[in-house]
Short mmCIF file of C-alpha atoms in Angstrom, two decimals:
data_model
loop_
_atom_site.label_atom_id
_atom_site.label_comp_id
_atom_site.label_asym_id
_atom_site.label_seq_id
_atom_site.Cartn_x
_atom_site.Cartn_y
_atom_site.Cartn_z
CA UNK A 1 4.57 -10.08 21.58
CA UNK A 2 5.40 -6.41 21.20
CA UNK A 3 2.85 -3.59 21.16
CA UNK A 4 3.91 -0.79 18.85
CA UNK A 5 3.29 2.89 19.45
CA UNK A 6 1.17 4.87 17.03
CA UNK A 7 2.86 8.06 15.97
CA UNK A 8 0.62 10.92 14.93
CA UNK A 9 2.54 12.99 12.37
CA UNK A 10 0.12 15.88 12.78
CA UNK A 11 0.52 16.24 16.52
CA UNK A 12 3.57 14.02 17.24
CA UNK A 13 1.70 12.32 20.07
CA UNK A 14 2.11 8.66 20.96
CA UNK A 15 -0.73 6.22 21.39
CA UNK A 16 -0.82 2.47 21.71
CA UNK A 17 -2.07 0.86 18.53
CA UNK A 18 -3.49 -2.67 18.37
CA UNK A 19 -2.07 -4.31 15.28
CA UNK A 20 -4.95 -6.69 14.66
CA UNK A 21 -6.40 -6.28 11.15
CA UNK A 22 -9.90 -7.44 10.18
CA UNK A 23 -8.56 -9.24 7.13
CA UNK A 24 -11.45 -11.58 6.56
CA UNK A 25 -14.05 -8.87 7.09
CA UNK A 26 -12.34 -6.62 4.56
CA UNK A 27 -12.09 -9.41 1.99
CA UNK A 28 -15.76 -10.26 2.48
CA UNK A 29 -16.75 -6.62 2.06
CA UNK A 30 -14.80 -6.45 -1.20
CA UNK A 31 -16.43 -9.63 -2.43
CA UNK A 32 -19.93 -8.36 -1.59
CA UNK A 33 -19.26 -5.07 -3.35
CA UNK A 34 -18.04 -6.93 -6.43
CA UNK A 35 -21.11 -9.20 -6.41
CA UNK A 36 -23.35 -6.15 -6.25
CA UNK A 37 -21.63 -4.51 -9.23
CA UNK A 38 -21.85 -7.71 -11.26
CA UNK A 39 -25.55 -8.02 -10.41
CA UNK A 40 -26.12 -4.48 -11.67
CA UNK A 41 -24.22 -5.26 -14.87
CA UNK A 42 -26.56 -8.12 -15.67
CA UNK A 43 -29.51 -5.73 -15.91
CA UNK A 44 -27.83 -3.08 -18.07
CA UNK A 45 -28.81 -2.23 -21.63
CA UNK A 46 -26.58 -0.76 -24.36
CA UNK A 47 -27.11 2.83 -23.17
CA UNK A 48 -26.18 1.87 -19.64
CA UNK A 49 -23.00 0.19 -20.86
CA UNK A 50 -22.09 3.26 -22.89
CA UNK A 51 -22.55 5.49 -19.85
CA UNK A 52 -20.40 3.11 -17.85
CA UNK A 53 -17.71 3.22 -20.52
CA UNK A 54 -17.70 7.03 -20.41
CA UNK A 55 -17.54 6.95 -16.63
CA UNK A 56 -14.59 4.58 -16.74
CA UNK A 57 -12.81 6.86 -19.19
CA UNK A 58 -13.29 9.81 -16.84
CA UNK A 59 -11.99 7.72 -13.97
CA UNK A 60 -8.94 6.69 -16.00
CA UNK A 61 -8.18 10.33 -16.82
CA UNK A 62 -8.52 11.26 -13.15
CA UNK A 63 -6.25 8.39 -12.13
CA UNK A 64 -3.69 9.52 -14.70
CA UNK A 65 -3.64 13.02 -13.20
CA UNK A 66 -3.34 11.58 -9.71
CA UNK A 67 -0.46 9.41 -10.89
CA UNK A 68 1.37 12.48 -12.18
CA UNK A 69 0.89 14.25 -8.85
CA UNK A 70 2.09 11.22 -6.89
CA UNK A 71 5.22 10.93 -9.01
CA UNK A 72 6.05 14.53 -8.14
CA UNK A 73 6.03 13.45 -4.48
CA UNK A 74 8.45 10.61 -5.15
CA UNK A 75 5.98 7.79 -5.70
CA UNK A 76 6.94 5.18 -8.28
CA UNK A 77 10.55 5.10 -7.11
CA UNK A 78 12.33 3.56 -4.14
CA UNK A 79 14.39 6.31 -2.54
CA UNK A 80 16.39 6.86 0.62
CA UNK A 81 15.65 9.57 3.15
CA UNK A 82 18.72 10.67 5.05
CA UNK A 83 17.43 12.19 8.28
CA UNK A 84 14.43 12.64 10.54
CA UNK A 85 13.28 15.78 8.76
CA UNK A 86 13.02 14.01 5.41
CA UNK A 87 11.26 11.09 7.09
CA UNK A 88 8.61 13.36 8.58
CA UNK A 89 8.18 15.25 5.31
CA UNK A 90 7.50 12.01 3.46
CA UNK A 91 4.94 10.99 6.08
CA UNK A 92 3.16 14.33 5.85
CA UNK A 93 3.04 14.64 2.06
CA UNK A 94 1.95 11.11 1.16
CA UNK A 95 -1.14 9.29 2.40
CA UNK A 96 0.58 5.91 2.38
CA UNK A 97 4.28 5.34 3.10
CA UNK A 98 6.24 2.14 3.65
CA UNK A 99 9.61 2.95 5.22
CA UNK A 100 12.35 0.31 5.39
CA UNK A 101 14.68 0.77 8.36
CA UNK A 102 17.88 -0.94 7.29
CA UNK A 103 21.45 -1.58 8.37
CA UNK A 104 24.09 -1.68 5.60
CA UNK A 105 25.72 -4.79 7.05
CA UNK A 106 22.47 -6.80 7.32
CA UNK A 107 22.04 -8.99 4.24
CA UNK A 108 18.32 -9.46 4.80
CA UNK A 109 17.86 -5.74 4.22
CA UNK A 110 19.01 -6.33 0.64
CA UNK A 111 16.08 -8.71 0.21
CA UNK A 112 13.63 -5.96 1.18
CA UNK A 113 15.42 -3.57 -1.19
CA UNK A 114 14.95 -6.01 -4.06
CA UNK A 115 11.21 -6.36 -3.52
CA UNK A 116 10.57 -2.68 -2.78
CA UNK A 117 12.28 -1.72 -6.03
CA UNK A 118 9.67 -3.82 -7.86
CA UNK A 119 6.65 -2.93 -5.76
CA UNK A 120 7.18 0.84 -5.90
CA UNK A 121 6.51 0.78 -9.65
CA UNK A 122 3.45 -1.46 -9.40
CA UNK A 123 1.79 0.17 -6.38
CA UNK A 124 2.24 3.85 -7.05
CA UNK A 125 -0.36 4.83 -4.47
CA UNK A 126 2.12 3.96 -1.72
CA UNK A 127 5.48 5.67 -1.40
CA UNK A 128 8.39 3.31 -0.70
CA UNK A 129 11.40 4.75 1.13
CA UNK A 130 14.33 3.56 3.23
CA UNK A 131 16.38 5.06 6.04
CA UNK A 132 19.65 3.98 7.64
CA UNK A 133 18.74 2.94 11.18
CA UNK A 134 22.30 3.45 12.45
CA UNK A 135 22.11 7.11 11.47
CA UNK A 136 18.60 7.59 12.90
CA UNK A 137 18.81 6.72 16.63
CA UNK A 138 16.04 9.18 17.51
CA UNK A 139 13.53 7.56 15.17
CA UNK A 140 14.55 4.07 16.20
CA UNK A 141 14.00 4.91 19.85
CA UNK A 142 10.63 6.58 19.29
CA UNK A 143 9.34 3.86 16.95
CA UNK A 144 10.84 1.00 18.98
CA UNK A 145 12.94 -0.26 16.07
CA UNK A 146 15.07 -3.09 17.41
CA UNK A 147 15.42 -5.57 14.54
CA UNK A 148 16.66 -5.18 10.97
CA UNK A 149 14.96 -5.09 8.64
CA UNK A 150 11.87 -3.36 10.01
CA UNK A 151 9.23 -1.79 7.81
CA UNK A 152 7.22 1.05 9.32
CA UNK A 153 3.82 1.56 7.69
CA UNK A 154 2.48 5.11 7.72
CA UNK A 155 -1.15 5.76 6.86
CA UNK A 156 -2.78 9.18 6.91
CA UNK A 157 0.21 10.66 8.72
CA UNK A 158 0.19 8.03 11.46
CA UNK A 159 2.39 5.00 12.00
CA UNK A 160 -0.08 2.12 11.88
CA UNK A 161 2.13 -0.93 12.10
CA UNK A 162 5.70 -2.20 11.96
CA UNK A 163 6.64 -5.36 10.06
CA UNK A 164 9.47 -6.76 12.19
CA UNK A 165 11.91 -8.98 10.34
CA UNK A 166 10.28 -11.64 8.16
CA UNK A 167 7.85 -13.12 10.69
CA UNK A 168 4.82 -12.00 8.65
CA UNK A 169 6.45 -13.36 5.50
CA UNK A 170 6.82 -16.93 6.65
CA UNK A 171 10.00 -16.44 8.67
CA UNK A 172 12.20 -16.89 5.58
CA UNK A 173 13.91 -14.67 3.03
CA UNK A 174 12.62 -16.85 0.16
CA UNK A 175 9.33 -14.96 -0.16
CA UNK A 176 8.26 -13.32 -3.43
CA UNK A 177 7.32 -9.74 -4.24
CA UNK A 178 3.72 -10.92 -4.41
CA UNK A 179 4.03 -12.31 -0.88
CA UNK A 180 5.26 -8.92 0.27
CA UNK A 181 2.40 -7.15 -1.52
CA UNK A 182 -0.10 -9.47 0.23
CA UNK A 183 1.28 -8.49 3.63
CA UNK A 184 1.15 -4.81 2.70
CA UNK A 185 -2.40 -5.25 1.39
CA UNK A 186 -3.42 -6.87 4.67
CA UNK A 187 -2.43 -3.64 6.40
CA UNK A 188 -4.20 -1.45 3.83
CA UNK A 189 -1.06 -0.10 2.15
CA UNK A 190 -1.61 -1.48 -1.37
CA UNK A 191 -4.41 -3.06 -3.37
CA UNK A 192 -4.08 -6.42 -5.05
CA UNK A 193 -5.03 -6.81 -8.71
CA UNK A 194 -7.18 -9.91 -8.41
CA UNK A 195 -10.45 -8.14 -7.69
CA UNK A 196 -10.01 -5.72 -10.57
CA UNK A 197 -9.02 -8.44 -13.02
CA UNK A 198 -12.08 -10.45 -12.04
CA UNK A 199 -14.35 -7.43 -12.35
CA UNK A 200 -13.24 -6.51 -15.85
CA UNK A 201 -13.34 -10.15 -16.92
CA UNK A 202 -16.97 -10.34 -15.79
CA UNK A 203 -17.72 -7.01 -17.47
CA UNK A 204 -16.31 -8.36 -20.74
CA UNK A 205 -18.41 -11.48 -20.35
CA UNK A 206 -21.60 -9.44 -19.91
CA UNK A 207 -20.81 -7.29 -22.96
CA UNK A 208 -20.10 -10.34 -25.13
CA UNK A 209 -23.31 -12.00 -23.96
CA UNK A 210 -25.34 -8.94 -24.95
CA UNK A 211 -23.66 -8.76 -28.35
CA UNK A 212 -24.37 -12.41 -29.05
CA UNK A 213 -28.01 -11.99 -28.08
#
C-alpha cells in the first residue's frame, strides 16, 4: 500500500493525503437530497411549477456560459501538456484536472487515451490532459509516479489522489468508459448522470399527474 503526497499548487507544499473516500456516505447524501426535492415537488401547484421552470431556464443559461468559459481553458478536449510549467498552469486554472502520466511504449496508456477522449466531451467540468512521464522526471519524482499509466487527480489546485495502473478498474484493460467515469466520480472529479435522469423523470411524472387531475 502506497501513501501518496498531496501537492498544494498554491503553496507547493507537500502533505500526506489519506486516499479513503466516503463513497457510501456521499451516495446516501445525494439520495436524501433527491428524496427531499421529490417530496417538495409533490406539494407544488401550477404556479410553483412555472417558477421552477423559469429557475431551471436560468440555471441552464448559467451553465451554458460556464461551459463557454471552461472550453476557453481547454475543457472538452483531451490535450497534452509538454512540461512542468504547462502542468502547473492547468492545475491552477481549472478546478478539476485529471492528468494521465504516460509512456509512449506502454500499450495500456493507449487504453486510457481512448477513454479520456470520450470522457472529456461528456464531463466538461473536469479538464483531461496527458503528459509524457519520460520527459517529466521532476514531476514523477515529486508525485511518486512509478507505474504507467498513472492518473493524477487535481482538485482545487491540490493533488488529491493517484490512480495507479488499473487496480481501481478491476485489474484489467477491458473496462468501459463508464467504469472509468465511476472511478473518477468516486474521487469527486465527475458527476454521473443517473441522479439527474431520475430527478427529471420524477419531475415529468409529477407534472403529468397534475395535468391528468
